[in-house]
Coordinates of N, CA and C in Angstrom, one line a residue:
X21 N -29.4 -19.5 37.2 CA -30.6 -18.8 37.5 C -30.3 -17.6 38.4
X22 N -30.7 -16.5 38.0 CA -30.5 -15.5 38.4 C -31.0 -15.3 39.9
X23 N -30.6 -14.3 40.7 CA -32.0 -14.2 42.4 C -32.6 -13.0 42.2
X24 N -33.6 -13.4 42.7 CA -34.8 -12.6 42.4 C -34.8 -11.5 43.4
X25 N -35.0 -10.0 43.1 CA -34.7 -9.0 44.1 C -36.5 -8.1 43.5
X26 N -37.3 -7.9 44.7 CA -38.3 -7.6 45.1 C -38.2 -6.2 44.5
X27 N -37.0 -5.3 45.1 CA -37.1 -3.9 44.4 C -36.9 -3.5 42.7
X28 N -36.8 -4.8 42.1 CA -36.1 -4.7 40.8 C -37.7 -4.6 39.5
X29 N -38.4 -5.1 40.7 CA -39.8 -5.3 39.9 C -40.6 -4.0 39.8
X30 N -40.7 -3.7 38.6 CA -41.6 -2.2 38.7 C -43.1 -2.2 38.6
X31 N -44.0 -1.1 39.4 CA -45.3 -1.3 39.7 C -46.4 -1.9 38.5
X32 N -45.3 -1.4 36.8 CA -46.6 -2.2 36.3 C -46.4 -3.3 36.4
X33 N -45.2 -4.1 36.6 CA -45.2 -5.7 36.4 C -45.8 -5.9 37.9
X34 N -46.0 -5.6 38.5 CA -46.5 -6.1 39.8 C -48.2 -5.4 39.5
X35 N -48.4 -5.0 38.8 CA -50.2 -5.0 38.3 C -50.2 -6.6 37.9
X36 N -49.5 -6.5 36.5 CA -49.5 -7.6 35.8 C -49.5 -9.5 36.2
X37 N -48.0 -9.2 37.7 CA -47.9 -10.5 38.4 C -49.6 -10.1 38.9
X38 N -49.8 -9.3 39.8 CA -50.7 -9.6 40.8 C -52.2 -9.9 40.1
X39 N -52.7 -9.3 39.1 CA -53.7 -9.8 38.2 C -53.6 -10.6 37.8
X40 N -52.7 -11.8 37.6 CA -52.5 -13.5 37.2 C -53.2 -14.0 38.3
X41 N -52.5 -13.5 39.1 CA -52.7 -14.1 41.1 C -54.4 -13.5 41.4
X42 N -54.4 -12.9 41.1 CA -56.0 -12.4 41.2 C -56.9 -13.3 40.4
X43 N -56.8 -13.4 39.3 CA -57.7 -14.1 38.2 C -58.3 -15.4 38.6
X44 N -56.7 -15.7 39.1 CA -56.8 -17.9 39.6 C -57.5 -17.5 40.9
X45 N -57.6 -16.8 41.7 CA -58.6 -16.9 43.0 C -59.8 -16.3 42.4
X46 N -60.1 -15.3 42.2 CA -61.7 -14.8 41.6 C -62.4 -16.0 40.9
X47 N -61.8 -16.9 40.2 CA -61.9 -17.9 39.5 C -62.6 -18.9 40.0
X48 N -62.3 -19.1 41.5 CA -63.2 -20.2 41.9 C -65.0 -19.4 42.5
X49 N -64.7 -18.3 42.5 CA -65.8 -17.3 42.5 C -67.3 -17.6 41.8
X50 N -68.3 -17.2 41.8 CA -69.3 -17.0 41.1 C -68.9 -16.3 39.8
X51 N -68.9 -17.1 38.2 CA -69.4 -16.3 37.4 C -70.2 -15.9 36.9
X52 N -71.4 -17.0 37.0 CA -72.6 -17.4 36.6 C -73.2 -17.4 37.6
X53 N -74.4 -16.6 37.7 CA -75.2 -16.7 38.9 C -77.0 -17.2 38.1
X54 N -77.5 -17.9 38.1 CA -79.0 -18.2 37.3 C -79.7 -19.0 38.9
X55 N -81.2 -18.5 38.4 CA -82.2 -19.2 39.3 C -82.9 -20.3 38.5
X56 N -83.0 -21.1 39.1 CA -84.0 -22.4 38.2 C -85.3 -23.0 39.3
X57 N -86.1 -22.6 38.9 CA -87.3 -23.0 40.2 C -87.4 -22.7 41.6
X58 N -86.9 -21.3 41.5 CA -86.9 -20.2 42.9 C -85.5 -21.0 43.7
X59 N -84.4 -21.5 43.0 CA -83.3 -22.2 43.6 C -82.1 -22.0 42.4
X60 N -81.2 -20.8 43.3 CA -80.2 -19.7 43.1 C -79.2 -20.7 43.3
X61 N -78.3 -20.5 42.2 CA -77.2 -21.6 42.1 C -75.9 -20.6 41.0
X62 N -75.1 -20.8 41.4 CA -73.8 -19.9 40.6 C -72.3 -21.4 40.0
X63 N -71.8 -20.8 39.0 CA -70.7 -21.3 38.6 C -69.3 -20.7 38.7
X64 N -68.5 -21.6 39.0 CA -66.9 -20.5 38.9 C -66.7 -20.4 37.4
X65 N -65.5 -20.1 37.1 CA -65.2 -19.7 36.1 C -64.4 -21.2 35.5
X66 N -64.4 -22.0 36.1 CA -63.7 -23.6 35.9 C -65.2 -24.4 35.4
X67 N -66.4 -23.6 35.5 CA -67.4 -24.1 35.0 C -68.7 -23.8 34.6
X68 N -67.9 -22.3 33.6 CA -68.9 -21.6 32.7 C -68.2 -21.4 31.8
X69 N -68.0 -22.2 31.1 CA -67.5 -22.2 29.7 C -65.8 -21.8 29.2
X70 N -65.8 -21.9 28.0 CA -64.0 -21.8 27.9 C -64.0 -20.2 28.0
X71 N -64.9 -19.3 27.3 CA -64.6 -18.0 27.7 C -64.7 -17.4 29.1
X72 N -64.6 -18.0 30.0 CA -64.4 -17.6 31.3 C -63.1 -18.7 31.6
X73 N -62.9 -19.5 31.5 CA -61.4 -20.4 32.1 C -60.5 -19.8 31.3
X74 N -60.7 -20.0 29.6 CA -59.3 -19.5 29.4 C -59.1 -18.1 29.7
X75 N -59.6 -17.1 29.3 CA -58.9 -15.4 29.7 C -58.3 -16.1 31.4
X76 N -58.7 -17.0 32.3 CA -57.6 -16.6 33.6 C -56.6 -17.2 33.6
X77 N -56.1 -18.2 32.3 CA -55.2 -19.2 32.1 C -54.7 -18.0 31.8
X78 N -54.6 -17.2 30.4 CA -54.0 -16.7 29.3 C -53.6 -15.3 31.1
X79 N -54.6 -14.9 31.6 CA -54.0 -13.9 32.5 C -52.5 -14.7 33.3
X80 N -53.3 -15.6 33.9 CA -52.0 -16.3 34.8 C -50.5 -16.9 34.2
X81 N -50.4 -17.0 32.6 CA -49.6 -16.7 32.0 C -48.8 -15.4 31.2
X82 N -49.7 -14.4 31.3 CA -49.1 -13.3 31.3 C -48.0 -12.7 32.8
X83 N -48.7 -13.1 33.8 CA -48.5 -13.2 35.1 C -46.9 -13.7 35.3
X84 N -47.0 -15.0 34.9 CA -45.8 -15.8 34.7 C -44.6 -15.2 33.9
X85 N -45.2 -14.9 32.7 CA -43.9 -14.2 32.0 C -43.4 -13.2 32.3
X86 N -44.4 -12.4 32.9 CA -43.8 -10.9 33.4 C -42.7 -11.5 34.9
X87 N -43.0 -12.2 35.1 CA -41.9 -12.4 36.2 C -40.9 -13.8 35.9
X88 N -40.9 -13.7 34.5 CA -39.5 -14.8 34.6 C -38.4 -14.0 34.6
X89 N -38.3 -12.6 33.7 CA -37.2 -12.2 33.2 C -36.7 -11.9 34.8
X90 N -37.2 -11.9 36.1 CA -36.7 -11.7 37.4 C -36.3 -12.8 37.4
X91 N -36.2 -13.9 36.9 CA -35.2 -15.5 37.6 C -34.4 -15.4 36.5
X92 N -34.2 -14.7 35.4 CA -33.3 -14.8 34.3 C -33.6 -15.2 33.4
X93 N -34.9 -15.4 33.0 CA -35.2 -16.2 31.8 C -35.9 -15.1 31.0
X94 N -35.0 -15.5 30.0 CA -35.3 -14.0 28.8 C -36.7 -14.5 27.7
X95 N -37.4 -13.4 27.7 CA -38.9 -13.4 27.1 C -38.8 -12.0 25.7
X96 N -38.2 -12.5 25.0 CA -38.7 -11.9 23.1 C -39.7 -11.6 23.5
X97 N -39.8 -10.0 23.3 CA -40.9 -9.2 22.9 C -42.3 -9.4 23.7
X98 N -41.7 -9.2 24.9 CA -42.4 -9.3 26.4 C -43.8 -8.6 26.4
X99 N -43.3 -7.4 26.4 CA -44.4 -6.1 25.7 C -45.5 -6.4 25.5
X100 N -45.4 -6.9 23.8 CA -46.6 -6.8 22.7 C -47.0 -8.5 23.4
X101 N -46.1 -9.5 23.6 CA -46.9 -10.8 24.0 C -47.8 -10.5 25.5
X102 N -47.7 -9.9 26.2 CA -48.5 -9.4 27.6 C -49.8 -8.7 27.2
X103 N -49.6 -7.5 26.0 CA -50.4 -6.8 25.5 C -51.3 -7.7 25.0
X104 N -51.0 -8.3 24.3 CA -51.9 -9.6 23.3 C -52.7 -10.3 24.2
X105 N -52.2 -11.1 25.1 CA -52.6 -12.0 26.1 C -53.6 -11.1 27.2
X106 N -53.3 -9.9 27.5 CA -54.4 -9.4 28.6 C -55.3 -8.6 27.7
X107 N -55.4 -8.4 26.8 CA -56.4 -7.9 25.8 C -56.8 -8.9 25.6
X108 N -56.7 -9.9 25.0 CA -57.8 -11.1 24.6 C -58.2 -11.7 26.1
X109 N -57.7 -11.9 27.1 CA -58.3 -12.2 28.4 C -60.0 -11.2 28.8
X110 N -59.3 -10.0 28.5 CA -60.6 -8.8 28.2 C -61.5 -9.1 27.5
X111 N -61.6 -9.0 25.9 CA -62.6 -9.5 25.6 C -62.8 -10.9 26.0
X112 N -62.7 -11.6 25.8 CA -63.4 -12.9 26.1 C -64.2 -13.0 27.5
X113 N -63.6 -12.4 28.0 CA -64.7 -12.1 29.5 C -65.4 -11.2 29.0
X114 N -65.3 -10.3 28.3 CA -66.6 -9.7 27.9 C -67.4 -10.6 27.4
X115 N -67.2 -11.2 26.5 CA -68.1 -11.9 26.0 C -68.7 -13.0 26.4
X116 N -67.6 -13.3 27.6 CA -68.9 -14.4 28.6 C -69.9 -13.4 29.3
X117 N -69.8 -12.2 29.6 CA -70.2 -11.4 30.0 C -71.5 -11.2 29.4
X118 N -71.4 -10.9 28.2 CA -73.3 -10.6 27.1 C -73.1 -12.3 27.0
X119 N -72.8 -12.9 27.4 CA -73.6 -14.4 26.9 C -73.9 -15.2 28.3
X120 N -73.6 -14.5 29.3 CA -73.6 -14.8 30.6 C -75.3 -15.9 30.7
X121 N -76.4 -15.1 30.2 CA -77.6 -15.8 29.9 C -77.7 -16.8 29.3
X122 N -77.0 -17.2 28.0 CA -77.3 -18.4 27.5 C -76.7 -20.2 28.3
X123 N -76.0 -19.4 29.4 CA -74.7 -20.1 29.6 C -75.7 -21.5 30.6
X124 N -77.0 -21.1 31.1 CA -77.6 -22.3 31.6 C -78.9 -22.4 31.6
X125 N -80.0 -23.0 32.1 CA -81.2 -23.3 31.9 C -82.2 -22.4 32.0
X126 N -81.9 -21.7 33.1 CA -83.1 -20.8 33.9 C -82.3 -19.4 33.5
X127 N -82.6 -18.5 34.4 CA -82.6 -16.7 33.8 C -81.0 -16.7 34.5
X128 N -79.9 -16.8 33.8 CA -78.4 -16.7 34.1 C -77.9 -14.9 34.2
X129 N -77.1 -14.8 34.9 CA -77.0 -13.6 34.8 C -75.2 -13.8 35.3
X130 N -74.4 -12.3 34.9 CA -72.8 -12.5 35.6 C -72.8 -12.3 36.9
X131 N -71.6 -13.1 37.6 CA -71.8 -13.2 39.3 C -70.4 -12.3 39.6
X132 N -70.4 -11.9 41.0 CA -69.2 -11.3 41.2 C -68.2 -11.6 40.9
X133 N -67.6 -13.0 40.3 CA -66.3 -13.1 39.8 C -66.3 -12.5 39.1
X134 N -66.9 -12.8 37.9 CA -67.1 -12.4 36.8 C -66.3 -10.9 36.2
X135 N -67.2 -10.0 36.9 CA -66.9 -8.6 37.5 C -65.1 -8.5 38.2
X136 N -65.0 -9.3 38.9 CA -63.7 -9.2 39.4 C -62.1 -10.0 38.3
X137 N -63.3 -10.7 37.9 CA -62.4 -11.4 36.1 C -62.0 -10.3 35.4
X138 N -62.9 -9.7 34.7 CA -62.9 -8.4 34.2 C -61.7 -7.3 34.6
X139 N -62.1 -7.0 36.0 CA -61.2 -5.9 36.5 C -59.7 -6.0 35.8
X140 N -59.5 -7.9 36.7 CA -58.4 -8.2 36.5 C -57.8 -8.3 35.3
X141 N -58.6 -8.4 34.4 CA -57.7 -8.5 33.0 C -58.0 -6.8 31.9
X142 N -58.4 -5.6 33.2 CA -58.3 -4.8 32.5 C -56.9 -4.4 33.0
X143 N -56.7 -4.1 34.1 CA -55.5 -4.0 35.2 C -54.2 -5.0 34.4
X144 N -54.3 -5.7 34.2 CA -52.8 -6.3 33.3 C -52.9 -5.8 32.0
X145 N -53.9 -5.3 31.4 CA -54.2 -4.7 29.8 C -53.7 -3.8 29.8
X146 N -54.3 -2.6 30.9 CA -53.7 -1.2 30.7 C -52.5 -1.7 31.5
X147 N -51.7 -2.1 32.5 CA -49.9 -2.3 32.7 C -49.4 -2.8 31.6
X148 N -49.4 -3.8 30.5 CA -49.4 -3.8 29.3 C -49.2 -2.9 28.2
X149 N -50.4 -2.0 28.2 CA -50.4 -1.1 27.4 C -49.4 -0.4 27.9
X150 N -49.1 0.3 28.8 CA -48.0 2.0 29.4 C -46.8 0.9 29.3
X151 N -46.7 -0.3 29.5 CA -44.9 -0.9 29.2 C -44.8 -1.5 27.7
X152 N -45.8 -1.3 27.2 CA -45.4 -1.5 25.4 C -45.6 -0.4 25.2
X153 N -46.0 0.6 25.8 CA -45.4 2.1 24.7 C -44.5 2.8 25.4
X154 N -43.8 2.1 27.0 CA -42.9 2.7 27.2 C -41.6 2.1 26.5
X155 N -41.9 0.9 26.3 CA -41.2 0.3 25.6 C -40.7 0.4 23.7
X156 N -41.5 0.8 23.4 CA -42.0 1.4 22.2 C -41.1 2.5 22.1
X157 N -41.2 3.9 22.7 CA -40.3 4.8 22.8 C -39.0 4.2 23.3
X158 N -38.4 3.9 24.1 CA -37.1 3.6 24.5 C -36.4 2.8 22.5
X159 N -37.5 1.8 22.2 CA -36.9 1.4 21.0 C -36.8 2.2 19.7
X160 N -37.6 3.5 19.7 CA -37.4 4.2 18.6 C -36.8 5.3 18.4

């Protein structure tokens, strides 16, 4: 196992780690905010559906991968699998996002996690994106 050296990590993998780490805390957050008989009640993301849990799984595994290759563990095509995984973490919170309403009884609406879900899996999308096409050029 390799040792892990702090300076070796460059700022987009530290979007990337820190948006994993972000996702699992915003997570226990409000995603779902609905009123049901003048009594305001919210959901984390552990309990508004799979399009809100998994994008923070799939984030906090991108998270993960971007920092094995620091303990030595080599990751095939790092890039495009990060790319893949924080884009689909994106949409799918989008789409809890327009479905945020159906998601409970009374007038549901998205709660500040939600919002901070989002950020986070745009923030590992675009570090994603600039290290698959810096990566991209270096390969061609």
């Amino acid at each position: 196992m390799a040792n892990f050296d702090v300076k070796r990590v460059t700022p987009l993998e530290w979007a990337g780690i820190g948006a994993g780490v972000f996702a699992f805390l915003v997570s226990f957050f409000n995603w779902i905010t609905f009123e049901l008989f003048g009594i305001s009640e919210g959901l984390s993301a552990w309990n508004s559906g799979f399009t809100a849990w998994f994008p923070v799984l799939l984030l906090m595994v991108a998270g993960g991968l971007v920092l094995a290759p620091h303990f030595g563990v080599e990751v095939a095509r790092l890039p495009l699998i990060w790319l893949v995984l924080g884009g689909v973490a994106a949409l799918l919170i989008l789409l809890r996002w327009v479905t945020a309403s159906d998601a409970t009884l009374g007038t549901g609406s998205a709660g500040f996690g939600l919002f901070l879900g989002l950020l986070a899996a745009l923030v590992s999308g675009a570090a994603a994106f600039l290290t698959f096409r810096a990566a991209s050029r270096t390969n061609a």
